[in-house]
Amino acid sequence: MISRRDWLRITAGAAALGLHPRLLAALQEGAVRTRPIPSTGEQIPVIGLGGRWISNNSTAAELADHREVLHALAEGAEGAGRVFDSAAGYGGGGSETYAGQWAEEDGFGEDIFWATKVNVAGRGGGSVDAGDVRAQIERSFERLRRPIIDLDQVHNMGDPPTQLAVLQEYKEAGRIRYIGMTTTSAGQYGALADVMREYPIDFIGVDYAIDNRVVEDRILPLAQDEGIAVIVYLPFGRSRMWQRIGDRPLPDWAAEFDAHSWAQFMLKYVVAHPAVTVAAPGTGDPEHMIDDLGGGRGRLPTPDHVQRMIALVESLPAG
Ligand SMILES: NC(=O)c1ccc[n+]([C@@H]2O[C@H](COP(=O)([O-])OP(=O)(O)OC[C@H]3O[C@@H](n4cnc5c(N)ncnc54)[C@H](OP(=O)(O)O)[C@@H]3O)[C@@H](O)[C@H]2O)c1
C-alpha cells in the first residue's frame, strides 16, 4: 500500500506525464466500485464529494486545497464520472464557480458527474415564480461552465410542483440529464416520500450515517421500489461521528471488509445498503479525499459486519 502523500505525489507527477487515469487507479487497491442509476442503468462510482465547503469566503490556501481535492476526485475515475455535489446556494455561489473554473482550466470536466441543486423557495418553502427558478438554473450553467448538467435537484423540498416542473423542462430539452429532490431533515421525509411516489424523479439526496439510520425505515426501501437513485449526505454527521470516535483505534475486524480508516468504515456502512447509489462526503483536505475514495474499493461489510458495526457505534458516547 502506498501512503497518501506518495499517492498525491505520484498522481501529480503522472498527470504531468499525461498517464491515463486507469493506470493511476491501478496504483490503488481494488477496482472502483460503481452502482447503476436505476432510471438508465448508467454506472457511477459509489464515492463522490460534497462541495458545500468551497466558498467565495474561502482563503487562498483553502482554495488551493479544494482544487487538489477535486483533482483527487477526478483522477482514477476509470471512465465513470465521479459525483461532485454542489448547489447554487453553496458558498455564495463559490462552490459552483470555483469547481467550474478549475475543471475548465485543468481539463478534468469530463471526469466529473456534475450534480447541483436549485432552490429559490427556501427550506420547505412554497409558491415561487418559475422565471426565478430558470434564472438560477441558468446561473448554474454559467458558473459550472458546462453545456449539460448531469443532475440538478430541488434543494431542501422547496416548492416541489414549480421547481420540479422547471427541472423537467430542462430534462426534456436535454440540458439536464437527471433530476431529483433533497432533504436532510427527518421532519420532511413524509413530504419527500410523497414526491418520490408522485413525480418522475431520478435521484433523491438524504442524510444517512451509521448513527443516523432513520432513512432505513421508509425512504431507502421506497427508493428501491420506485427505482430512484440515492445520494447520501452527511455520512459522518459532519463533526458528530468524529467527536464520538475520538482517538479510538479502528477495530481489527474492519480489515475483513477492507476498511483501513474510520472514514472508510463509515462510508462502507452506508454504501453496503443496496438502495445507496453514491455517498458524498465533504472535505477540504486532499488526503482525506483519497482516504474517502478508498471507501469505494475492496470488499463491503456483510450483514453480520453491519450488526457488529452498529453495536460498536452504539457503545460510543453520544455526539
Ligand atoms: N439538503 C441537502 O441537499 C444537503 C444538506 C447537507 C449536506 N449536503 C451535501 O452533503 C455533503 C456532505 O456533508 P458535510 O460535508 O456537511 O458533512 P460530512 O460529509 O458528514 O462530514 C464532513 C466532515 O468530515 C471531515 N472528513 C471528511 N473526510 C474525512 C477523513 N477521511 N478523515 C477525517 N475527517 C474527514 C471533514 O473535515 P476535513 O475538511 O478536514 O476533511 C468535515 O469536517 C455536503 O458537502 C453537501 O454536498 C446536502
Coordinates of C-alpha atoms and ligand atoms in Angstrom, one line a residue:
M1 CA 0.0 0.0 0.0
I2 CA 1.4 3.4 -0.9
S3 CA 1.0 6.3 1.5
R4 CA -1.5 9.1 0.8
R5 CA 1.4 11.6 0.4
D6 CA 3.0 9.3 -2.1
W7 CA -0.2 8.9 -3.9
L8 CA -0.6 12.7 -4.2
R9 CA 3.0 13.0 -5.5
I10 CA 2.5 10.1 -7.9
T11 CA -0.7 11.4 -9.3
A12 CA 0.7 14.9 -9.7
G13 CA 3.8 13.6 -11.4
A14 CA 1.8 11.1 -13.5
A15 CA -0.7 13.8 -14.5
A16 CA 2.2 15.9 -15.7
L17 CA 3.4 13.0 -17.8
G18 CA -0.2 12.5 -19.2
L19 CA -0.7 9.0 -17.9
H20 CA -4.1 7.5 -18.3
P21 CA -6.4 7.6 -15.2
R22 CA -6.8 3.9 -15.5
L23 CA -3.1 3.4 -14.9
L24 CA -3.2 5.8 -12.0
A25 CA -6.1 3.9 -10.4
A26 CA -4.2 0.6 -10.7
L27 CA -1.8 2.1 -8.2
Q28 CA -4.6 1.9 -5.6
E29 CA -6.1 -1.3 -4.1
G30 CA -9.0 -3.0 -5.9
A31 CA -11.3 -1.7 -8.7
V32 CA -13.5 1.4 -8.2
R33 CA -17.0 0.1 -7.1
T34 CA -19.8 1.5 -9.2
R35 CA -23.6 1.3 -8.9
P36 CA -26.2 1.8 -11.6
I37 CA -28.6 4.8 -11.7
P38 CA -31.9 2.9 -11.7
S39 CA -33.7 5.1 -14.3
T40 CA -31.0 4.5 -17.0
G41 CA -28.5 1.8 -15.8
E42 CA -25.6 4.3 -16.1
Q43 CA -22.9 3.3 -13.7
I44 CA -21.3 5.8 -11.3
P45 CA -18.6 5.3 -8.6
V46 CA -20.1 4.9 -5.1
I47 CA -17.9 7.6 -3.5
G48 CA -18.2 11.2 -4.7
L49 CA -17.6 14.6 -3.0
G50 CA -19.9 17.1 -1.2
G51 CA -19.0 20.5 -2.4
R52 CA -20.5 22.6 0.3
W53 CA -17.2 23.9 1.8
I54 CA -15.9 25.7 -1.3
S55 CA -16.9 29.3 -0.9
N56 CA -16.4 32.9 -2.0
N57 CA -15.1 33.4 1.5
S58 CA -12.5 30.6 1.4
T59 CA -8.9 31.8 1.8
A60 CA -6.3 31.3 -1.0
A61 CA -4.8 28.4 1.0
E62 CA -8.2 26.7 1.4
L63 CA -9.0 27.1 -2.3
A64 CA -5.7 25.5 -3.2
D65 CA -6.6 22.5 -1.0
H66 CA -10.1 22.3 -2.5
R67 CA -8.6 22.4 -6.0
E68 CA -6.4 19.4 -5.1
V69 CA -9.4 17.6 -3.6
L70 CA -11.2 17.9 -6.9
H71 CA -8.1 16.6 -8.7
A72 CA -8.1 13.6 -6.4
L73 CA -11.8 13.1 -7.1
A74 CA -11.4 13.2 -10.9
E75 CA -8.2 11.2 -11.2
G76 CA -8.7 7.4 -11.4
A77 CA -12.5 7.8 -12.2
E78 CA -12.0 4.9 -14.7
G79 CA -14.3 6.4 -17.3
A80 CA -17.3 6.7 -14.9
G81 CA -17.5 10.3 -13.8
R82 CA -17.3 10.8 -10.0
V83 CA -20.1 12.8 -8.4
F84 CA -19.4 16.3 -7.3
D85 CA -22.4 17.5 -5.4
S86 CA -22.8 21.3 -5.3
A87 CA -25.7 23.8 -5.0
A88 CA -26.5 27.2 -6.3
G89 CA -26.6 28.4 -2.7
Y90 CA -23.2 26.9 -1.5
G91 CA -20.5 29.4 -0.6
G92 CA -22.4 32.3 -2.1
G93 CA -22.1 30.6 -5.5
G94 CA -18.4 30.0 -4.9
S95 CA -18.8 26.2 -4.9
E96 CA -20.1 26.1 -8.4
T97 CA -17.9 28.9 -9.7
Y98 CA -14.6 27.6 -8.5
A99 CA -15.3 24.0 -9.4
G100 CA -16.3 25.0 -12.9
Q101 CA -13.2 27.3 -13.3
W102 CA -10.8 24.6 -12.1
A103 CA -12.3 21.9 -14.3
E104 CA -12.0 24.1 -17.3
E105 CA -8.5 25.3 -16.6
D106 CA -7.2 21.9 -15.5
G107 CA -9.1 19.8 -18.0
F108 CA -10.9 17.4 -15.7
G109 CA -14.5 18.4 -16.5
E110 CA -15.3 15.1 -18.3
D111 CA -14.2 13.0 -15.3
I112 CA -16.8 14.5 -13.0
F113 CA -20.6 13.8 -12.8
W114 CA -21.8 17.3 -12.2
A115 CA -24.6 17.5 -9.6
T116 CA -26.1 20.7 -8.3
K117 CA -29.2 22.0 -6.7
V118 CA -31.8 24.7 -7.3
N119 CA -34.0 26.4 -4.7
V120 CA -35.5 29.9 -4.8
A121 CA -38.1 28.9 -2.2
G122 CA -36.1 28.4 1.0
R123 CA -36.3 25.3 3.2
G124 CA -39.6 23.6 2.5
G125 CA -40.9 26.9 1.2
G126 CA -43.8 27.3 -1.2
S127 CA -45.1 29.1 -4.3
V128 CA -42.2 30.5 -6.3
D129 CA -42.0 32.1 -9.7
A130 CA -40.9 29.7 -12.5
G131 CA -38.9 32.5 -14.1
D132 CA -36.8 32.9 -10.9
V133 CA -36.1 29.1 -10.9
R134 CA -35.0 29.2 -14.6
A135 CA -32.7 32.2 -13.8
Q136 CA -31.0 30.3 -11.0
I137 CA -30.5 27.2 -13.2
E138 CA -29.0 29.3 -16.0
R139 CA -26.6 30.8 -13.5
S140 CA -25.5 27.2 -12.5
F141 CA -24.7 26.5 -16.2
E142 CA -22.6 29.7 -16.4
R143 CA -20.8 29.0 -13.1
L144 CA -20.1 25.4 -13.8
R145 CA -19.1 26.2 -17.4
R146 CA -20.9 23.0 -18.6
P147 CA -23.2 22.8 -21.6
I148 CA -25.0 19.9 -19.8
I149 CA -25.6 19.4 -16.1
D150 CA -25.7 15.7 -15.1
L151 CA -28.0 16.1 -12.1
D152 CA -30.0 19.1 -10.8
Q153 CA -32.1 18.6 -7.7
V154 CA -34.5 20.7 -5.8
H155 CA -32.7 21.7 -2.6
N156 CA -34.5 21.1 0.8
M157 CA -38.0 20.4 -0.6
G158 CA -38.6 24.0 -1.8
D159 CA -41.9 24.3 -3.8
P160 CA -41.8 20.8 -5.5
P161 CA -44.5 21.4 -8.1
T162 CA -43.0 24.6 -9.6
Q163 CA -39.3 23.7 -9.3
L164 CA -39.6 20.1 -10.4
A165 CA -41.7 21.2 -13.4
V166 CA -38.9 23.6 -14.5
L167 CA -36.3 20.9 -14.0
Q168 CA -38.4 18.5 -16.1
E169 CA -38.5 21.1 -18.9
Y170 CA -34.7 21.2 -18.9
K171 CA -34.5 17.4 -18.8
E172 CA -36.8 17.2 -21.9
A173 CA -34.7 19.8 -23.6
G174 CA -31.6 17.6 -23.0
R175 CA -29.7 20.2 -20.9
I176 CA -30.1 18.4 -17.6
R177 CA -29.7 14.6 -17.7
Y178 CA -31.3 13.7 -14.3
I179 CA -33.5 15.5 -11.8
G180 CA -34.2 15.0 -8.1
M181 CA -35.2 16.2 -4.7
T182 CA -33.1 16.6 -1.4
T183 CA -33.7 17.0 2.3
T184 CA -31.6 16.3 5.3
S185 CA -34.5 17.0 7.8
A186 CA -36.4 14.0 9.2
G187 CA -39.4 16.2 9.5
Q188 CA -39.5 16.4 5.7
Y189 CA -39.3 12.7 5.0
G190 CA -43.1 12.3 4.7
A191 CA -43.3 15.1 2.1
L192 CA -40.2 13.6 0.4
A193 CA -42.0 10.2 0.2
D194 CA -45.0 11.8 -1.5
V195 CA -42.7 13.4 -4.1
M196 CA -41.0 10.1 -4.7
R197 CA -44.4 8.5 -5.4
E198 CA -45.9 11.4 -7.4
Y199 CA -43.0 12.8 -9.6
P200 CA -40.8 11.1 -12.2
I201 CA -37.5 11.9 -10.4
D202 CA -34.3 10.0 -10.9
F203 CA -32.5 10.8 -7.6
I204 CA -33.0 11.8 -4.0
G205 CA -30.4 13.2 -1.7
V206 CA -30.8 12.4 2.0
D207 CA -28.8 12.4 5.3
Y208 CA -27.6 8.9 6.3
A209 CA -24.9 7.7 8.6
I210 CA -24.0 4.8 10.8
D211 CA -25.5 6.7 13.8
N212 CA -28.4 8.3 11.8
R213 CA -30.3 5.5 10.3
V214 CA -33.9 6.9 10.1
V215 CA -34.0 6.6 6.3
E216 CA -33.6 2.8 6.5
D217 CA -37.2 2.6 7.8
R218 CA -39.1 4.1 4.9
I219 CA -37.1 6.2 2.5
L220 CA -34.5 3.7 1.3
P221 CA -37.0 0.9 0.7
L222 CA -39.2 3.3 -1.2
A223 CA -36.3 4.4 -3.4
Q224 CA -35.7 0.7 -4.3
D225 CA -39.4 0.2 -5.0
E226 CA -39.7 3.3 -7.2
G227 CA -36.3 2.8 -8.9
I228 CA -34.8 6.1 -7.6
A229 CA -31.1 6.6 -7.1
V230 CA -29.9 7.7 -3.7
I231 CA -27.1 10.2 -2.8
V232 CA -26.0 10.0 0.8
Y233 CA -25.3 13.3 2.5
L234 CA -23.6 13.8 5.9
P235 CA -22.1 10.3 6.0
F236 CA -20.0 11.4 9.0
G237 CA -22.8 13.6 10.5
R238 CA -20.4 16.4 9.8
S239 CA -18.4 16.6 13.1
R240 CA -20.7 14.3 15.1
M241 CA -19.1 11.0 14.4
W242 CA -15.6 12.3 14.6
Q243 CA -16.3 13.5 18.1
R244 CA -17.9 10.2 19.0
I245 CA -14.9 8.2 17.7
G246 CA -12.3 10.4 19.3
D247 CA -8.9 8.7 19.3
R248 CA -10.3 5.2 19.5
P249 CA -8.4 2.7 17.3
L250 CA -10.2 1.1 14.3
P251 CA -11.2 -2.5 15.2
D252 CA -9.0 -5.2 13.6
W253 CA -12.1 -6.8 12.0
A254 CA -12.6 -3.7 9.8
A255 CA -9.9 -5.3 7.7
E256 CA -12.3 -8.1 6.8
F257 CA -14.1 -5.6 4.6
D258 CA -11.1 -3.7 3.5
A259 CA -11.7 -0.6 5.7
H260 CA -8.4 0.9 6.6
S261 CA -9.6 4.1 8.4
W262 CA -12.7 5.3 10.3
A263 CA -13.8 7.2 7.2
Q264 CA -13.8 4.1 5.1
F265 CA -15.6 2.2 7.9
M266 CA -18.4 4.8 8.0
L267 CA -18.6 5.1 4.2
K268 CA -18.7 1.4 3.7
Y269 CA -21.6 1.2 6.2
V270 CA -23.8 3.4 4.0
V271 CA -22.6 2.0 0.7
A272 CA -23.4 -1.5 2.0
H273 CA -27.1 -0.6 1.8
P274 CA -28.3 -1.8 -1.6
A275 CA -30.5 1.3 -2.1
V276 CA -27.5 3.6 -2.0
T277 CA -26.1 4.7 -5.3
V278 CA -23.4 7.1 -4.1
A279 CA -22.1 8.8 -0.9
A280 CA -21.0 12.4 -1.0
P281 CA -18.7 13.1 2.0
G282 CA -17.5 16.7 2.3
T283 CA -13.8 17.5 2.7
G284 CA -11.4 20.3 2.1
D285 CA -8.4 18.1 2.7
P286 CA -6.8 16.2 -0.3
E287 CA -5.5 13.4 1.8
H288 CA -9.0 12.9 3.4
M289 CA -10.4 12.8 -0.2
I290 CA -8.1 9.9 -1.1
D291 CA -8.9 8.2 2.2
D292 CA -12.7 8.6 1.5
L293 CA -12.3 7.3 -2.1
G294 CA -10.8 4.1 -0.6
G295 CA -14.3 3.5 0.8
G296 CA -15.3 2.8 -2.8
R297 CA -12.8 -0.1 -3.3
G298 CA -12.4 -3.6 -1.9
R299 CA -15.0 -5.7 -0.1
L300 CA -18.1 -4.4 1.6
P301 CA -19.3 -5.4 5.1
T302 CA -21.6 -8.5 5.3
P303 CA -24.9 -8.3 7.2
D304 CA -23.1 -9.7 10.2
H305 CA -20.5 -7.0 10.0
V306 CA -23.2 -4.4 9.7
Q307 CA -24.8 -5.5 13.0
R308 CA -21.3 -5.5 14.7
M309 CA -20.6 -2.0 13.3
I310 CA -23.9 -0.7 14.7
A311 CA -23.3 -2.3 18.1
L312 CA -19.8 -0.7 18.2
V313 CA -21.1 2.8 17.3
E314 CA -23.9 2.5 19.9
S315 CA -21.4 1.8 22.6
L316 CA -19.7 5.2 21.9
P317 CA -20.7 8.4 23.7
A318 CA -23.4 10.4 22.0
G319 CA -22.1 13.1 19.6
Ligands
LIG1 N1 -30.1 19.2 1.9 C1 -29.0 19.0 1.2 O1 -29.1 18.9 0.0 C2 -27.7 18.8 1.9 C3 -27.6 19.1 3.3 C4 -26.3 18.9 3.9 C5 -25.2 18.4 3.1 N2 -25.4 18.1 1.8 C6 -24.3 17.6 1.0 O2 -23.6 16.6 1.7 C7 -22.2 16.9 1.7 C8 -21.5 16.3 2.9 O3 -21.9 17.0 4.1 P1 -20.9 17.7 5.1 O4 -19.7 18.0 4.3 O5 -21.6 18.8 5.7 O6 -20.7 16.6 6.2 P2 -19.9 15.1 6.3 O7 -19.6 14.7 4.9 O8 -20.7 14.2 7.1 O9 -18.6 15.5 7.1 C9 -17.7 16.4 6.7 C10 -16.6 16.4 7.8 O10 -15.9 15.2 7.8 C11 -14.5 15.5 7.7 N3 -13.8 14.5 6.9 C12 -14.1 14.1 5.7 N4 -13.3 13.1 5.3 C13 -12.5 12.8 6.3 C14 -11.5 11.8 6.6 N5 -11.1 10.9 5.6 N6 -10.9 11.8 7.8 C15 -11.2 12.7 8.8 N7 -12.2 13.6 8.6 C16 -12.8 13.7 7.4 C17 -14.4 16.9 7.1 O11 -13.2 17.6 7.5 P3 -12.0 17.9 6.5 O12 -12.5 19.0 5.6 O13 -10.9 18.3 7.4 O14 -11.7 16.6 5.8 C18 -15.6 17.6 7.5 O15 -15.4 18.2 8.8 C19 -22.1 18.4 1.6 O16 -20.9 18.9 1.2 C20 -23.2 18.7 0.6 O17 -22.7 18.4 -0.7 C21 -26.6 18.3 1.2

